[in-house]
mmCIF file of N, CA, C and O in Angstrom:
data_model
loop_
_atom_site.group_PDB
_atom_site.id
_atom_site.type_symbol
_atom_site.label_atom_id
_atom_site.label_comp_id
_atom_site.label_asym_id
_atom_site.label_seq_id
_atom_site.Cartn_x
_atom_site.Cartn_y
_atom_site.Cartn_z
ATOM 1 N N MET R 1 61.889 84.008 100.769
ATOM 2 C CA MET R 1 62.184 83.135 100.230
ATOM 3 C C MET R 1 62.828 84.266 98.452
ATOM 4 O O MET R 1 63.171 83.891 98.078
ATOM 5 N N LYS R 2 61.761 84.871 98.524
ATOM 6 C CA LYS R 2 61.809 85.895 97.813
ATOM 7 C C LYS R 2 62.719 86.494 96.923
ATOM 8 O O LYS R 2 64.046 86.673 95.955
ATOM 9 N N LEU R 3 63.650 86.996 98.728
ATOM 10 C CA LEU R 3 64.717 87.554 98.821
ATOM 11 C C LEU R 3 66.148 87.066 98.544
ATOM 12 O O LEU R 3 67.200 87.105 98.127
ATOM 13 N N PHE R 4 65.496 85.723 99.307
ATOM 14 C CA PHE R 4 67.052 84.468 99.181
ATOM 15 C C PHE R 4 66.769 84.075 97.885
ATOM 16 O O PHE R 4 68.019 84.346 97.441
ATOM 17 N N ILE R 5 66.370 84.262 96.507
ATOM 18 C CA ILE R 5 66.432 83.665 95.273
ATOM 19 C C ILE R 5 66.333 84.764 94.671
ATOM 20 O O ILE R 5 68.188 84.876 93.436
ATOM 21 N N SER R 6 66.482 86.204 94.699
ATOM 22 C CA SER R 6 66.799 87.742 94.100
ATOM 23 C C SER R 6 69.250 87.161 94.871
ATOM 24 O O SER R 6 69.170 87.348 93.209
ATOM 25 N N ILE R 7 68.782 87.227 95.929
ATOM 26 C CA ILE R 7 70.409 87.959 96.761
ATOM 27 C C ILE R 7 70.899 86.245 95.255
ATOM 28 O O ILE R 7 72.593 86.591 94.918
ATOM 29 N N VAL R 8 70.823 85.187 95.260
ATOM 30 C CA VAL R 8 71.081 84.098 94.637
ATOM 31 C C VAL R 8 71.014 83.968 93.335
ATOM 32 O O VAL R 8 72.320 84.229 93.043
ATOM 33 N N PHE R 9 70.389 84.801 92.780
ATOM 34 C CA PHE R 9 70.515 84.710 91.216
ATOM 35 C C PHE R 9 71.532 86.288 90.968
ATOM 36 O O PHE R 9 72.106 86.470 90.081
ATOM 37 N N LEU R 10 71.997 87.201 91.778
ATOM 38 C CA LEU R 10 72.904 88.194 91.720
ATOM 39 C C LEU R 10 73.579 87.531 91.698
ATOM 40 O O LEU R 10 75.316 88.418 91.104
ATOM 41 N N PHE R 11 74.312 86.776 92.497
ATOM 42 C CA PHE R 11 75.484 86.645 92.920
ATOM 43 C C PHE R 11 76.357 85.790 92.116
ATOM 44 O O PHE R 11 77.177 85.780 90.959
ATOM 45 N N ILE R 12 75.208 84.807 91.250
ATOM 46 C CA ILE R 12 75.408 83.983 89.769
ATOM 47 C C ILE R 12 75.875 84.829 88.579
ATOM 48 O O ILE R 12 76.800 84.906 87.906
ATOM 49 N N LEU R 13 75.027 85.709 88.807
ATOM 50 C CA LEU R 13 75.326 87.153 87.431
ATOM 51 C C LEU R 13 76.626 87.660 87.720
ATOM 52 O O LEU R 13 76.980 87.830 87.515
ATOM 53 N N LEU R 14 77.301 87.623 89.202
ATOM 54 C CA LEU R 14 78.209 88.810 89.372
ATOM 55 C C LEU R 14 79.169 87.710 89.294
ATOM 56 O O LEU R 14 80.774 88.036 88.714
ATOM 57 N N ALA R 15 79.295 86.359 89.443
ATOM 58 C CA ALA R 15 80.231 85.823 89.363
ATOM 59 C C ALA R 15 80.238 85.171 87.414
ATOM 60 O O ALA R 15 81.769 85.209 86.954
ATOM 61 N N VAL R 16 79.270 85.054 87.090
ATOM 62 C CA VAL R 16 79.769 84.910 85.059
ATOM 63 C C VAL R 16 80.248 86.570 84.859
ATOM 64 O O VAL R 16 81.494 86.114 83.478
ATOM 65 N N ALA R 17 80.405 87.492 85.667
ATOM 66 C CA ALA R 17 80.960 89.213 85.017
ATOM 67 C C ALA R 17 82.110 88.693 85.340
ATOM 68 O O ALA R 17 83.024 89.342 84.894
ATOM 69 N N PHE R 18 82.619 88.069 86.595
ATOM 70 C CA PHE R 18 83.805 88.626 86.788
ATOM 71 C C PHE R 18 84.545 86.768 86.128
ATOM 72 O O PHE R 18 85.947 87.618 85.799
ATOM 73 N N VAL R 19 84.021 85.808 86.160
ATOM 74 C CA VAL R 19 84.865 85.247 84.674
ATOM 75 C C VAL R 19 84.800 86.082 83.518
ATOM 76 O O VAL R 19 86.132 85.544 83.282
ATOM 77 N N PHE R 20 84.166 86.526 82.862
ATOM 78 C CA PHE R 20 84.037 87.051 81.287
ATOM 79 C C PHE R 20 84.995 88.247 81.312
ATOM 80 O O PHE R 20 86.240 88.228 80.997
ATOM 81 N N GLY R 21 84.942 88.893 82.577
ATOM 82 C CA GLY R 21 86.090 89.693 82.550
ATOM 83 C C GLY R 21 87.466 89.378 83.183
ATOM 84 O O GLY R 21 88.342 89.696 82.480
ATOM 85 N N SER R 22 87.689 87.667 83.784
ATOM 86 C CA SER R 22 89.265 87.573 83.674
ATOM 87 C C SER R 22 89.631 86.796 82.510
ATOM 88 O O SER R 22 90.699 87.259 82.699
ATOM 89 N N GLN R 23 88.813 86.624 81.546
ATOM 90 C CA GLN R 23 89.688 86.723 80.314
ATOM 91 C C GLN R 23 90.194 87.132 79.906
ATOM 92 O O GLN R 23 90.293 86.970 78.854
ATOM 93 N N ASN R 24 89.623 88.654 79.858
ATOM 94 C CA ASN R 24 89.848 89.760 79.051
ATOM 95 C C ASN R 24 91.071 90.225 80.169
ATOM 96 O O ASN R 24 90.756 91.208 80.586
ATOM 97 N N GLU R 25 92.630 90.361 79.597
ATOM 98 C CA GLU R 25 92.918 90.746 80.324
ATOM 99 C C GLU R 25 93.690 92.719 79.104
ATOM 100 O O GLU R 25 94.671 93.078 79.424
ATOM 101 N N GLN R 26 93.219 92.150 78.176
ATOM 102 C CA GLN R 26 92.896 93.613 77.800
ATOM 103 C C GLN R 26 92.885 94.918 78.101
ATOM 104 O O GLN R 26 91.832 95.232 78.978
ATOM 105 N N LEU R 27 93.764 96.328 78.110
ATOM 106 C CA LEU R 27 93.727 97.676 78.318
ATOM 107 C C LEU R 27 92.491 98.438 77.791
ATOM 108 O O LEU R 27 92.761 98.024 76.591
ATOM 109 N N ILE R 28 91.642 99.116 78.386
ATOM 110 C CA ILE R 28 90.880 100.140 77.072
ATOM 111 C C ILE R 28 90.387 101.499 78.103
ATOM 112 O O ILE R 28 91.025 101.599 79.506
ATOM 113 N N GLU R 29 90.122 102.604 77.391
ATOM 114 C CA GLU R 29 90.519 103.492 77.697
ATOM 115 C C GLU R 29 88.976 104.412 78.597
ATOM 116 O O GLU R 29 88.610 104.058 77.540
ATOM 117 N N LEU R 30 88.960 104.950 79.347
ATOM 118 C CA LEU R 30 87.687 105.289 80.399
ATOM 119 C C LEU R 30 88.507 106.948 80.045
ATOM 120 O O LEU R 30 88.995 107.051 80.764
ATOM 121 N N ASN R 31 87.599 107.528 79.415
ATOM 122 C CA ASN R 31 87.213 109.065 79.557
ATOM 123 C C ASN R 31 86.344 109.738 80.496
ATOM 124 O O ASN R 31 85.064 109.431 79.933
ATOM 125 N N TYR R 32 86.143 110.099 81.469
ATOM 126 C CA TYR R 32 85.706 110.554 82.401
ATOM 127 C C TYR R 32 85.557 112.217 82.313
ATOM 128 O O TYR R 32 85.776 112.709 81.477
ATOM 129 N N ILE R 33 84.383 112.685 82.952
ATOM 130 C CA ILE R 33 84.309 114.215 82.348
ATOM 131 C C ILE R 33 85.530 115.131 82.883
ATOM 132 O O ILE R 33 85.914 116.077 82.321
ATOM 133 N N ILE R 34 86.144 114.506 84.168
ATOM 134 C CA ILE R 34 87.250 115.791 84.280
ATOM 135 C C ILE R 34 89.070 114.224 84.184
ATOM 136 O O ILE R 34 89.695 115.179 84.534
ATOM 137 N N ALA R 35 88.247 113.622 84.042
ATOM 138 C CA ALA R 35 89.992 112.742 83.897
ATOM 139 C C ALA R 35 90.005 111.181 82.863
ATOM 140 O O ALA R 35 88.664 111.241 82.449
ATOM 141 N N LYS R 36 90.826 110.907 82.565
ATOM 142 C CA LYS R 36 91.016 109.713 81.637
ATOM 143 C C LYS R 36 91.762 109.076 82.650
ATOM 144 O O LYS R 36 93.088 108.638 83.294
ATOM 145 N N SER R 37 91.818 107.592 82.119
ATOM 146 C CA SER R 37 92.273 106.496 83.385
ATOM 147 C C SER R 37 92.389 104.926 81.888
ATOM 148 O O SER R 37 91.242 104.862 80.770
ATOM 149 N N GLU R 38 93.145 104.716 82.471
ATOM 150 C CA GLU R 38 92.972 102.999 81.661
ATOM 151 C C GLU R 38 93.101 101.923 82.434
ATOM 152 O O GLU R 38 94.135 101.707 83.533
ATOM 153 N N ILE R 39 92.550 100.960 82.232
ATOM 154 C CA ILE R 39 91.977 99.856 82.861
ATOM 155 C C ILE R 39 91.688 98.928 82.043
ATOM 156 O O ILE R 39 91.445 98.669 80.981
ATOM 157 N N SER R 40 92.027 97.566 82.664
ATOM 158 C CA SER R 40 91.624 96.213 82.114
ATOM 159 C C SER R 40 90.013 95.962 82.338
ATOM 160 O O SER R 40 89.262 96.519 82.086
ATOM 161 N N VAL R 41 89.386 94.982 81.206
ATOM 162 C CA VAL R 41 88.209 94.603 80.850
ATOM 163 C C VAL R 41 87.505 94.532 82.055
ATOM 164 O O VAL R 41 86.114 94.595 82.382
ATOM 165 N N SER R 42 88.643 93.581 82.657
ATOM 166 C CA SER R 42 87.410 92.488 84.118
ATOM 167 C C SER R 42 87.633 93.992 84.486
ATOM 168 O O SER R 42 86.850 93.283 85.884
ATOM 169 N N GLN R 43 88.433 95.049 84.792
ATOM 170 C CA GLN R 43 88.179 95.746 85.736
ATOM 171 C C GLN R 43 87.069 96.543 85.421
ATOM 172 O O GLN R 43 86.210 96.526 86.618
ATOM 173 N N ALA R 44 86.678 97.031 84.555
ATOM 174 C CA ALA R 44 85.447 97.689 83.862
ATOM 175 C C ALA R 44 84.378 96.865 84.364
ATOM 176 O O ALA R 44 83.250 97.598 84.184
ATOM 177 N N VAL R 45 84.164 95.618 83.908
ATOM 178 C CA VAL R 45 83.116 95.116 83.762
ATOM 179 C C VAL R 45 83.063 94.807 85.523
ATOM 180 O O VAL R 45 81.547 94.831 85.956
ATOM 181 N N SER R 46 83.555 94.625 86.118
ATOM 182 C CA SER R 46 83.331 94.721 87.869
ATOM 183 C C SER R 46 82.696 95.719 88.352
ATOM 184 O O SER R 46 81.942 95.840 89.089
ATOM 185 N N LEU R 47 83.471 96.757 87.818
ATOM 186 C CA LEU R 47 83.267 98.508 88.027
ATOM 187 C C LEU R 47 81.620 98.708 87.426
ATOM 188 O O LEU R 47 80.740 99.469 88.463
ATOM 189 N N PHE R 48 80.988 98.100 86.166
ATOM 190 C CA PHE R 48 79.857 98.930 85.640
ATOM 191 C C PHE R 48 79.132 97.652 86.264
ATOM 192 O O PHE R 48 77.647 97.914 86.668
ATOM 193 N N THR R 49 79.239 96.750 86.714
ATOM 194 C CA THR R 49 78.091 95.631 87.059
ATOM 195 C C THR R 49 77.570 96.237 88.530
ATOM 196 O O THR R 49 76.724 96.098 89.241
ATOM 197 N N PHE R 50 78.980 96.409 89.537
ATOM 198 C CA PHE R 50 78.691 96.788 90.807
ATOM 199 C C PHE R 50 77.961 97.996 91.321
ATOM 200 O O PHE R 50 76.852 98.191 91.335
ATOM 201 N N ILE R 51 78.207 99.349 89.698
ATOM 202 C CA ILE R 51 77.205 100.007 90.099
ATOM 203 C C ILE R 51 76.228 100.227 89.118
ATOM 204 O O ILE R 51 74.940 100.514 89.920
ATOM 205 N N GLY R 52 76.030 98.854 88.435
ATOM 206 C CA GLY R 52 74.712 98.683 87.798
ATOM 207 C C GLY R 52 73.824 97.759 89.241
ATOM 208 O O GLY R 52 72.616 98.380 89.121
ATOM 209 N N PHE R 53 74.316 97.753 89.904
ATOM 210 C CA PHE R 53 73.461 96.914 90.998
ATOM 211 C C PHE R 53 72.938 97.573 91.930
ATOM 212 O O PHE R 53 71.642 97.969 92.762
ATOM 213 N N LEU R 54 74.261 98.248 92.581
ATOM 214 C CA LEU R 54 73.875 99.701 93.431
ATOM 215 C C LEU R 54 72.455 100.326 92.690
ATOM 216 O O LEU R 54 71.688 101.082 93.495
ATOM 217 N N ILE R 55 72.761 100.697 91.479
ATOM 218 C CA ILE R 55 71.777 101.802 91.145
ATOM 219 C C ILE R 55 70.449 101.465 91.199
ATOM 220 O O ILE R 55 69.579 101.564 91.918
ATOM 221 N N GLY R 56 70.627 99.800 91.264
ATOM 222 C CA GLY R 56 68.916 99.469 91.160
ATOM 223 C C GLY R 56 68.977 98.921 92.377
ATOM 224 O O GLY R 56 67.194 99.118 92.720
ATOM 225 N N PHE R 57 69.235 98.911 93.187
ATOM 226 C CA PHE R 57 69.008 98.568 94.327
ATOM 227 C C PHE R 57 68.535 99.627 94.767
ATOM 228 O O PHE R 57 67.354 99.673 95.408
ATOM 229 N N VAL R 58 68.973 100.843 94.947
ATOM 230 C CA VAL R 58 68.470 101.948 95.080
ATOM 231 C C VAL R 58 67.089 102.569 94.698
ATOM 232 O O VAL R 58 66.011 102.803 95.627
ATOM 233 N N ILE R 59 67.118 102.040 93.410
ATOM 234 C CA ILE R 59 65.627 102.705 92.821
ATOM 235 C C ILE R 59 65.132 101.444 93.680
ATOM 236 O O ILE R 59 63.572 101.877 93.701
ATOM 237 N N SER R 60 65.514 100.583 93.689
ATOM 238 C CA SER R 60 63.446 99.553 93.825
ATOM 239 C C SER R 60 63.713 99.618 95.722
ATOM 240 O O SER R 60 62.623 99.436 96.464
ATOM 241 N N THR R 61 64.816 99.832 96.378
ATOM 242 C CA THR R 61 63.755 100.320 98.040
ATOM 243 C C THR R 61 63.628 102.082 98.113
ATOM 244 O O THR R 61 62.150 101.481 98.455
ATOM 245 N N LEU R 62 63.588 102.498 96.955
ATOM 246 C CA LEU R 62 62.636 103.587 97.118
ATOM 247 C C LEU R 62 61.360 103.491 96.599
ATOM 248 O O LEU R 62 60.603 103.944 96.581
ATOM 249 N N PHE R 63 61.307 102.391 95.388
ATOM 250 C CA PHE R 63 59.568 102.144 95.139
ATOM 251 C C PHE R 63 59.308 101.267 96.135
ATOM 252 O O PHE R 63 57.715 102.041 95.748
ATOM 253 N N SER R 64 60.197 100.560 96.427
ATOM 254 C CA SER R 64 59.224 99.652 97.730
ATOM 255 C C SER R 64 58.831 101.067 99.048
ATOM 256 O O SER R 64 57.740 100.556 99.779
ATOM 257 N N MET R 65 59.752 101.781 99.543
ATOM 258 C CA MET R 65 59.862 102.650 100.393
ATOM 259 C C MET R 65 58.325 103.411 100.008
ATOM 260 O O MET R 65 57.448 103.582 101.226
ATOM 261 N N ALA R 66 58.483 103.861 98.827
ATOM 262 C CA ALA R 66 56.763 104.310 98.361
ATOM 263 C C ALA R 66 55.649 103.747 98.345
ATOM 264 O O ALA R 66 54.673 104.252 99.174
ATOM 265 N N ARG R 67 55.525 102.830 98.216
ATOM 266 C CA ARG R 67 54.512 101.817 98.133
ATOM 267 C C ARG R 67 53.886 101.532 99.667
ATOM 268 O O ARG R 67 52.902 101.764 99.938
ATOM 269 N N ARG R 68 55.395 101.039 100.321
ATOM 270 C CA ARG R 68 54.950 100.910 102.000
ATOM 271 C C ARG R 68 54.122 102.401 102.145
ATOM 272 O O ARG R 68 53.401 102.567 103.597
ATOM 273 N N LEU R 69 54.575 103.376 101.850
ATOM 274 C CA LEU R 69 54.360 104.566 102.470
ATOM 275 C C LEU R 69 52.878 105.337 102.148
ATOM 276 O O LEU R 69 52.049 105.253 103.013
ATOM 277 N N LYS R 70 52.230 104.729 101.159
ATOM 278 C CA LYS R 70 51.118 104.895 100.348
ATOM 279 C C LYS R 70 49.770 103.850 100.575
ATOM 280 O O LYS R 70 48.809 104.235 100.762
ATOM 281 N N ARG R 71 49.872 102.534 101.374
ATOM 282 C CA ARG R 71 49.651 101.683 101.756
ATOM 283 C C ARG R 71 49.056 102.524 103.034
ATOM 284 O O ARG R 71 48.026 102.000 103.369
ATOM 285 N N LYS R 72 49.679 103.128 103.972
ATOM 286 C CA LYS R 72 49.176 104.415 105.206
ATOM 287 C C LYS R 72 48.832 105.201 105.159
ATOM 288 O O LYS R 72 47.491 104.638 104.992
#
């Protein structure tokens, strides 16, 4: 049940991010360490939301696995 609520909450946050991003067609310039690109605000919001979700998922999975190993 807890997982279901977390997934629903995640989809709500992603929907809000996509709606916010779709209303902003302005171009922004991103400077990477080795490259530079121009993307729209909606693409940037989507990209960084996905990266944040991925980092959070990996960290929470690692902590969960460490807790399970500690119990055994």
